[in-house]
Each structure stands twice: as structure tokens, then as C-alpha cells.
Amino acid sequence: MSSPALENFLDKFTVSELVQGRELYWVESKTSVKQTLKKLQDKRILSMPVFDKGPEHKAKNGGLGKYIGLITIGDIVQGLAFNPWFDKITMQKEKPTKEDLSRLVKFSILESKVSEIVGEMTEEGKHLIILDENDKLKTALKLFAKGQHRALVVRSKGGPCMLSQSDCVKFLSNKLNYEEAIGTKVGLLFERSLSNTNLLDENKQVKSVRADEIALMGYRELGINAKDPLAALPVVDSKTGKVVATLSESDLRGIDEHTLTDLLLPVTEFIKKSDKDTESLLTFEEDTTLGDAIFMLSKKSAHRAWIVDDDQKPIGVLSLTDLMAAMCEWSWPTFKRIFSVPLPQDNENGGAPAGAAGNFTLDSKPV
């Protein structure tokens, strides 16, 4: 359980403070996938709730109708990746062409109703967390700690809107920057190296995608287990196995019906060609402390960081969901130290200062 001091701090804020001035983008259930994809592209967003505005549901949710599910750009792409045609291509180890994919997009995906694919790829698409604008921030954190990435916030004015995990992290980071820093004495748990946490399972291999594989195969791997889909994959060098990039739903921001064929490019080429602002590649070595790792994750607004071995091969991951779960358990000194106290810098002699533990790398190229 978190300490009373931390509980009191989180109770200072309500959900309404995180969503001021925010607008809800949504689609009606009878909207075509083509129209939905266009709206996602125009608004530069990755997901939207879907509502049924039929006569029997019109009065629900402030006139929006009955909530059907959450549609994401990832659902549309995975609809392509798991199409029987693509199954046949991969089984026969044939190389699909842009013409093949264009036909598939046109005849089997774009003209479908969006309601037909909602929830088909991920369990999260079928369910939506509902928060009231007056709920305490603590309530949102506890819900996000269970793995949900988004929630619908009901407001008395301005209509409902969406709230995400990253919204919570950014809000807290900004608030805590203005709080008076306290001592850096931290509980033993957060002084542990990543190798001494449950984030690393020696018996579980981290799934990855090779840099020379086509991007569509990578997105297929992300959704191979619909009940527990992966949010991202480390992209590894085909020869060395070293992490070189991250493939996630964020890389699909702004994609349209014409650029969907870019998914046939090798993963690294697809990432470079995508015109977007996505998270930088963030990696940590095993001896990095959990506290320092989470600090960098929040400060760089990254959704995740890969834990790597001495050869820079992925052996684990630290995600925002891990951060949400940790927030619900931290003591106040630990919580504040993670968000407020800067990481120690290298000393004048080029080495790390006394007491510094672990190493992190931040690759500046967008992935």
C-alpha cells in the first residue's frame, strides 16, 4: 500500500485537471473503415471510441449513443496481417507485392463497417474504463495499473473525452517539478538493479522482430495473442541481435489507405519513412537501478524501455503499465525522488560520480 502522505498528494488532483480543453473524437458504428482511417489520419490520433447512435441508444452517454468499443489504427493493420490471404502468403513463403496488398486493402478491409472489426484484435477494444471528471487521480492510476491504456472521462461541460496512461505520467512529472525536493534516501526496493526485480524472467524469451522482416509481419506478431497482445516489439539487427529500434502502434500515426502498402517495407525502413513524432529508443542495462530507470522513462515521455544485456540484446521491458502499478505501492519519499531529483551527471574526470549505479542510453533517432 502507498503511504498516507502519498495518498494525500494524489488526492489533491482530480481527473478533470488532466483533460482541460480536450475534445473527444469518435465515430459511429456504421462508419466504414476507410472513413475511420481518414479521421484517424486527419486528427493525428491512434484510437477513437465507437458509438451506436440508433434510435434505441440515442439518449445514452450524453447523446453519443451506446458504446460499442475502441477502434485503433493497430486494429486495422492487424486486420490485414491476419487476413487469410496473408496467412497463405506467409505459409508459402511468397513475397507479397504492393499490388497484392492494395487489392486486399480495397476489397476486404476499407469498405467494412468499423463495428465489424472492433474488439476482434484486442480485448481492450471491447471494454472501456469510465471515469468521472471528479474522480481522484489515485483512482485513475489504480485502473491503469491493471494494463488498460485509455479511459473515457465523463464531464458535466464539454462532453466526454479520453485520458491515457501517458497523460497521467506527464501531469505528475510537471507537478512534482515544482515541489520542494527532499532527501534522496530511498527504500531498498528502488535501489535494486533491474536484474533483481521481477521485470526479468530468465525462463521467458523477449519476443522481437528482425530489422529485415517486413513491418506487417511485426504487427502480426504484436497481435498474435488477442487476449494478451504486445504493445511493442524491439527491432533487432538481423546478424547481431542488438536492439536498433522499437516497433509499436505509435509508428502508424498518420498512415492512410495509400501508405498502408508501406507495411511491406523492412521494419527499419518503414519506421524511418513514417513521418511522425514517436518515442526515442531507450535502453537500460541490467545494473541500472529501478528508480533511475523509471525517472528516465517519465522524463523522456517514453512508453517503454528495453532492458538489454552486455551485447545489447533485449532481455526485458519496463513499461508505463509497470510505472502505474509501482505508483500505487510507492512510499512518498520514493515517489517524489523518482520524479523530482535529476540523475547524477558524469564527473569532470569522465567517470560516474560516487554512488551512481547503472547505465542508460538514449538514441536520438525517432522510432
XYZ file of C-alpha atoms in Angstrom:
367
model
C 0.000 0.000 0.000
C 1.180 3.552 -0.647
C 1.877 5.783 2.338
C -0.730 8.236 3.746
C 1.431 11.161 2.573
C 1.406 9.871 -0.995
C -2.313 9.107 -0.822
C -2.945 12.684 0.319
C -0.822 14.106 -2.510
C -2.653 12.101 -5.189
C -5.975 13.105 -3.659
C -5.134 16.763 -4.332
C -5.876 16.270 -8.018
C -8.969 15.218 -9.898
C -9.167 13.736 -13.366
C -10.664 16.987 -14.675
C -7.288 18.735 -14.281
C -5.702 16.339 -16.777
C -8.269 16.826 -19.552
C -8.988 20.554 -19.562
C -9.880 21.856 -23.015
C -9.736 18.389 -24.542
C -12.099 17.328 -27.322
C -13.423 13.839 -27.978
C -13.009 12.358 -31.451
C -15.301 9.408 -32.126
C -17.023 7.522 -34.928
C -20.445 5.998 -35.394
C -20.643 2.196 -35.623
C -21.904 2.236 -39.215
C -18.911 4.297 -40.399
C -16.672 2.493 -42.893
C -13.112 1.533 -42.016
C -11.990 3.793 -44.873
C -13.705 6.829 -43.316
C -12.408 5.896 -39.862
C -8.844 5.616 -41.136
C -9.186 9.049 -42.751
C -10.367 10.596 -39.484
C -7.528 8.984 -37.517
C -5.090 10.402 -40.064
C -6.626 13.894 -40.094
C -6.582 14.166 -36.293
C -3.154 12.519 -35.961
C -4.517 10.148 -33.329
C -4.212 6.398 -32.827
C -7.635 5.463 -31.471
C -11.272 6.542 -31.123
C -14.332 5.201 -29.303
C -17.139 3.805 -31.446
C -20.801 4.525 -30.595
C -24.123 3.192 -31.899
C -26.490 6.139 -32.402
C -29.518 4.031 -33.315
C -32.917 5.304 -32.103
C -32.915 2.925 -29.128
C -29.488 4.178 -27.932
C -29.614 7.855 -28.865
C -30.133 9.177 -25.332
C -27.174 7.306 -23.824
C -23.784 8.866 -22.990
C -24.913 12.439 -23.437
C -26.401 11.780 -26.864
C -23.439 9.831 -28.230
C -25.351 6.566 -28.051
C -24.323 3.098 -26.889
C -20.605 2.491 -26.534
C -19.519 -0.322 -28.895
C -15.770 -0.418 -28.436
C -12.467 1.274 -29.098
C -11.017 1.262 -32.611
C -7.282 1.746 -33.050
C -5.105 2.070 -36.114
C -3.449 -1.115 -34.880
C -6.765 -2.996 -35.204
C -6.975 -2.024 -38.883
C -3.386 -3.050 -39.594
C -3.758 -6.333 -37.750
C -6.934 -6.949 -39.717
C -4.637 -7.014 -42.745
C -1.944 -9.067 -41.047
C -4.376 -11.819 -40.032
C -6.333 -11.910 -43.271
C -6.472 -15.476 -44.732
C -4.743 -14.208 -47.885
C -1.764 -13.045 -45.869
C -1.762 -16.354 -43.986
C -1.441 -18.161 -47.310
C 1.380 -15.904 -48.458
C 3.385 -16.422 -45.274
C 2.840 -20.197 -45.259
C 4.057 -20.476 -48.830
C 6.912 -18.060 -48.053
C 5.959 -15.964 -51.054
C 6.871 -12.307 -51.104
C 3.682 -10.194 -51.218
C 3.657 -7.243 -53.589
C 2.238 -3.759 -53.160
C -0.390 -4.612 -55.770
C -1.447 -7.649 -53.727
C -1.771 -5.615 -50.559
C -3.589 -2.761 -52.331
C -6.233 -5.206 -53.561
C -6.567 -6.699 -50.081
C -6.953 -3.262 -48.528
C -9.543 -2.173 -51.069
C -11.759 -5.239 -51.172
C -11.566 -6.799 -47.709
C -10.902 -4.033 -45.202
C -11.762 -0.475 -46.207
C -15.426 -0.956 -47.081
C -16.217 -2.923 -43.910
C -18.138 -1.218 -41.133
C -15.882 -0.214 -38.266
C -18.181 -2.089 -35.857
C -17.217 -5.330 -37.611
C -13.582 -5.151 -36.517
C -13.860 -3.501 -33.091
C -12.608 -5.887 -30.438
C -11.578 -8.527 -32.973
C -7.868 -7.947 -32.452
C -7.602 -6.949 -28.784
C -9.598 -7.458 -25.601
C -9.101 -3.784 -24.715
C -11.156 -2.821 -27.757
C -14.235 -4.471 -26.252
C -14.092 -2.727 -22.900
C -13.740 0.871 -21.848
C -12.890 2.253 -18.426
C -15.277 5.056 -17.480
C -14.047 7.798 -15.153
C -15.919 10.792 -13.798
C -14.168 14.152 -14.019
C -14.383 14.420 -10.215
C -12.639 11.102 -9.586
C -9.321 11.404 -7.786
C -6.127 10.890 -9.787
C -5.369 7.952 -7.489
C -8.419 6.152 -8.918
C -7.169 6.551 -12.488
C -3.698 5.274 -11.572
C -5.085 2.134 -9.969
C -7.183 1.364 -13.042
C -4.293 1.951 -15.453
C -2.073 -0.270 -13.303
C -4.175 -3.214 -14.480
C -2.957 -2.772 -18.040
C -5.675 -0.631 -19.627
C -4.127 2.164 -21.713
C -7.081 4.541 -22.120
C -10.238 5.645 -20.306
C -13.296 7.723 -21.184
C -13.826 10.713 -18.887
C -17.404 11.921 -18.375
C -17.648 15.702 -17.884
C -20.522 17.994 -16.959
C -19.463 20.505 -19.605
C -17.747 19.968 -22.948
C -18.813 16.344 -23.309
C -16.687 13.241 -22.641
C -13.036 12.885 -23.651
C -10.199 10.368 -23.488
C -7.445 10.020 -20.868
C -4.311 7.889 -21.331
C -1.563 6.383 -19.176
C 0.985 8.820 -20.567
C -1.287 11.770 -19.705
C -1.020 10.763 -16.026
C 2.762 10.398 -16.105
C 3.289 13.774 -17.810
C 0.899 15.543 -15.442
C 2.584 14.176 -12.324
C 6.041 14.866 -13.653
C 5.143 18.518 -14.293
C 3.518 18.938 -10.877
C 6.384 17.380 -8.987
C 8.963 19.556 -10.697
C 7.586 22.447 -8.670
C 7.579 20.614 -5.350
C 10.398 21.185 -2.891
C 12.918 18.379 -3.334
C 13.549 16.225 -0.312
C 16.375 13.878 0.627
C 17.335 11.078 -1.717
C 17.156 8.341 0.880
C 15.033 5.741 -0.858
C 13.553 2.414 0.098
C 15.671 -0.605 -0.778
C 13.267 -1.742 -3.482
C 14.038 1.199 -5.756
C 17.770 0.971 -5.214
C 17.683 -2.533 -6.638
C 19.166 -3.137 -10.051
C 16.762 -4.211 -12.783
C 18.292 -7.678 -12.666
C 16.949 -8.007 -9.107
C 13.346 -7.191 -9.950
C 10.518 -9.258 -11.420
C 10.932 -7.424 -14.725
C 13.463 -10.013 -15.831
C 12.437 -13.632 -16.230
C 15.352 -15.845 -17.219
C 12.932 -18.515 -18.427
C 10.988 -16.160 -20.705
C 12.457 -15.014 -24.000
C 11.611 -11.475 -25.123
C 9.849 -11.555 -28.480
C 11.404 -9.385 -31.166
C 11.255 -8.677 -34.875
C 14.273 -8.677 -37.188
C 15.179 -5.419 -38.882
C 14.941 -7.047 -42.337
C 11.440 -8.504 -41.839
C 8.502 -6.666 -43.382
C 6.680 -4.352 -40.969
C 3.359 -6.135 -41.462
C 4.887 -9.305 -40.009
C 5.956 -7.310 -36.981
C 2.418 -6.066 -36.383
C 1.161 -9.601 -36.822
C 3.490 -10.687 -34.021
C 2.161 -7.893 -31.802
C -1.374 -9.259 -32.021
C -0.723 -12.992 -32.204
C -2.258 -13.423 -28.731
C -5.504 -11.420 -28.780
C -6.125 -11.865 -25.036
C -2.688 -10.543 -24.138
C -1.412 -8.509 -27.108
C 2.002 -6.897 -27.057
C 2.188 -3.111 -27.131
C 5.585 -3.020 -28.868
C 8.469 -5.146 -30.109
C 12.186 -4.496 -30.016
C 13.614 -4.421 -33.534
C 16.915 -6.305 -33.602
C 19.805 -6.389 -36.014
C 19.473 -9.464 -38.209
C 23.056 -10.560 -37.564
C 23.946 -9.403 -34.069
C 20.559 -9.436 -32.324
C 21.272 -5.945 -30.927
C 18.275 -3.661 -30.334
C 18.197 -0.962 -33.008
C 14.631 0.380 -32.835
C 11.140 -0.100 -31.428
C 8.065 -1.079 -33.448
C 4.752 -0.024 -31.907
C 1.321 1.294 -32.746
C 2.758 4.821 -32.499
C 4.629 4.199 -35.757
C 1.259 4.025 -37.537
C 0.232 7.589 -36.706
C -0.880 9.390 -39.874
C -0.957 6.312 -42.108
C -3.701 6.277 -44.767
C -5.192 3.936 -47.339
C -2.439 4.802 -49.827
C 0.517 4.421 -47.467
C -0.704 1.145 -45.947
C 1.393 -0.570 -48.607
C 4.492 0.791 -46.855
C 3.892 -2.023 -44.377
C 5.633 -4.290 -46.898
C 8.904 -2.415 -46.336
C 11.543 -3.843 -43.990
C 10.765 -2.764 -40.425
C 13.586 -0.222 -40.107
C 12.747 1.348 -43.484
C 9.075 1.597 -42.509
C 9.976 3.342 -39.243
C 12.288 5.810 -41.000
C 9.731 6.582 -43.696
C 6.908 7.230 -41.265
C 6.518 10.975 -40.811
C 5.701 11.258 -37.147
C 6.979 12.195 -33.727
C 7.409 8.925 -31.844
C 9.319 7.899 -28.794
C 13.099 7.611 -28.921
C 14.766 4.260 -28.446
C 15.513 3.943 -24.759
C 17.533 1.034 -23.357
C 18.820 0.165 -19.897
C 21.465 -2.265 -18.806
C 20.767 -4.789 -16.089
C 22.639 -2.915 -13.372
C 20.547 0.262 -13.784
C 18.538 0.911 -10.635
C 14.769 0.703 -10.913
C 14.480 4.259 -9.611
C 16.792 5.739 -12.249
C 15.121 3.716 -14.996
C 11.661 4.983 -14.137
C 12.964 8.543 -13.846
C 14.276 8.418 -17.424
C 11.125 6.731 -18.694
C 8.961 9.553 -17.361
C 11.302 12.416 -18.255
C 11.710 11.285 -21.868
C 7.948 10.685 -22.256
C 8.738 7.188 -23.496
C 6.085 4.485 -23.327
C 8.682 1.812 -22.638
C 12.382 0.997 -22.405
C 14.136 -2.237 -23.276
C 16.388 -3.902 -20.750
C 19.469 -5.245 -22.544
C 22.410 -7.489 -21.726
C 26.083 -6.721 -22.279
C 25.641 -7.447 -26.008
C 22.678 -5.018 -26.237
C 20.249 -7.896 -26.806
C 16.760 -7.457 -25.290
C 16.086 -9.429 -22.111
C 13.195 -7.455 -20.589
C 10.999 -4.371 -20.780
C 9.946 -1.555 -18.443
C 6.619 -0.008 -19.487
C 4.149 2.652 -18.395
C 1.925 -0.112 -17.036
C 4.786 -1.114 -14.730
C 5.046 2.536 -13.713
C 1.318 2.782 -12.973
C 1.489 -0.331 -10.792
C 4.539 0.984 -8.959
C 2.858 4.326 -8.258
C 0.171 2.511 -6.297
C 2.772 0.964 -3.991
C 5.473 3.616 -3.533
C 6.213 5.452 -0.350
C 6.102 9.256 -0.640
C 9.914 9.805 -0.471
C 10.456 7.213 -3.196
C 7.724 8.605 -5.446
C 8.988 12.154 -5.136
C 12.613 11.225 -5.656
C 11.835 9.391 -8.898
C 10.109 12.415 -10.432
C 11.962 15.351 -8.902
C 15.642 14.602 -8.386
C 17.828 14.675 -11.549
C 20.032 11.749 -12.427
C 23.690 12.207 -11.410
C 25.868 13.536 -14.227
C 29.323 12.294 -15.150
C 32.080 13.988 -13.140
C 34.904 16.052 -14.612
C 37.157 13.018 -14.868
C 34.773 11.323 -17.263
C 33.539 8.677 -14.848
C 30.291 8.316 -12.981
C 30.132 10.044 -9.603
C 30.325 8.103 -6.384
C 27.091 6.274 -5.655
C 25.821 6.288 -9.262
C 24.587 2.908 -10.408
C 23.651 1.609 -13.847
C 23.820 2.963 -17.356
C 21.188 4.170 -19.815
C 21.407 5.044 -23.494
C 19.127 7.347 -25.431
C 19.177 7.051 -29.187
C 18.108 10.360 -30.724
C 16.620 8.952 -33.919
C 12.809 8.700 -33.925
C 11.464 5.175 -33.827
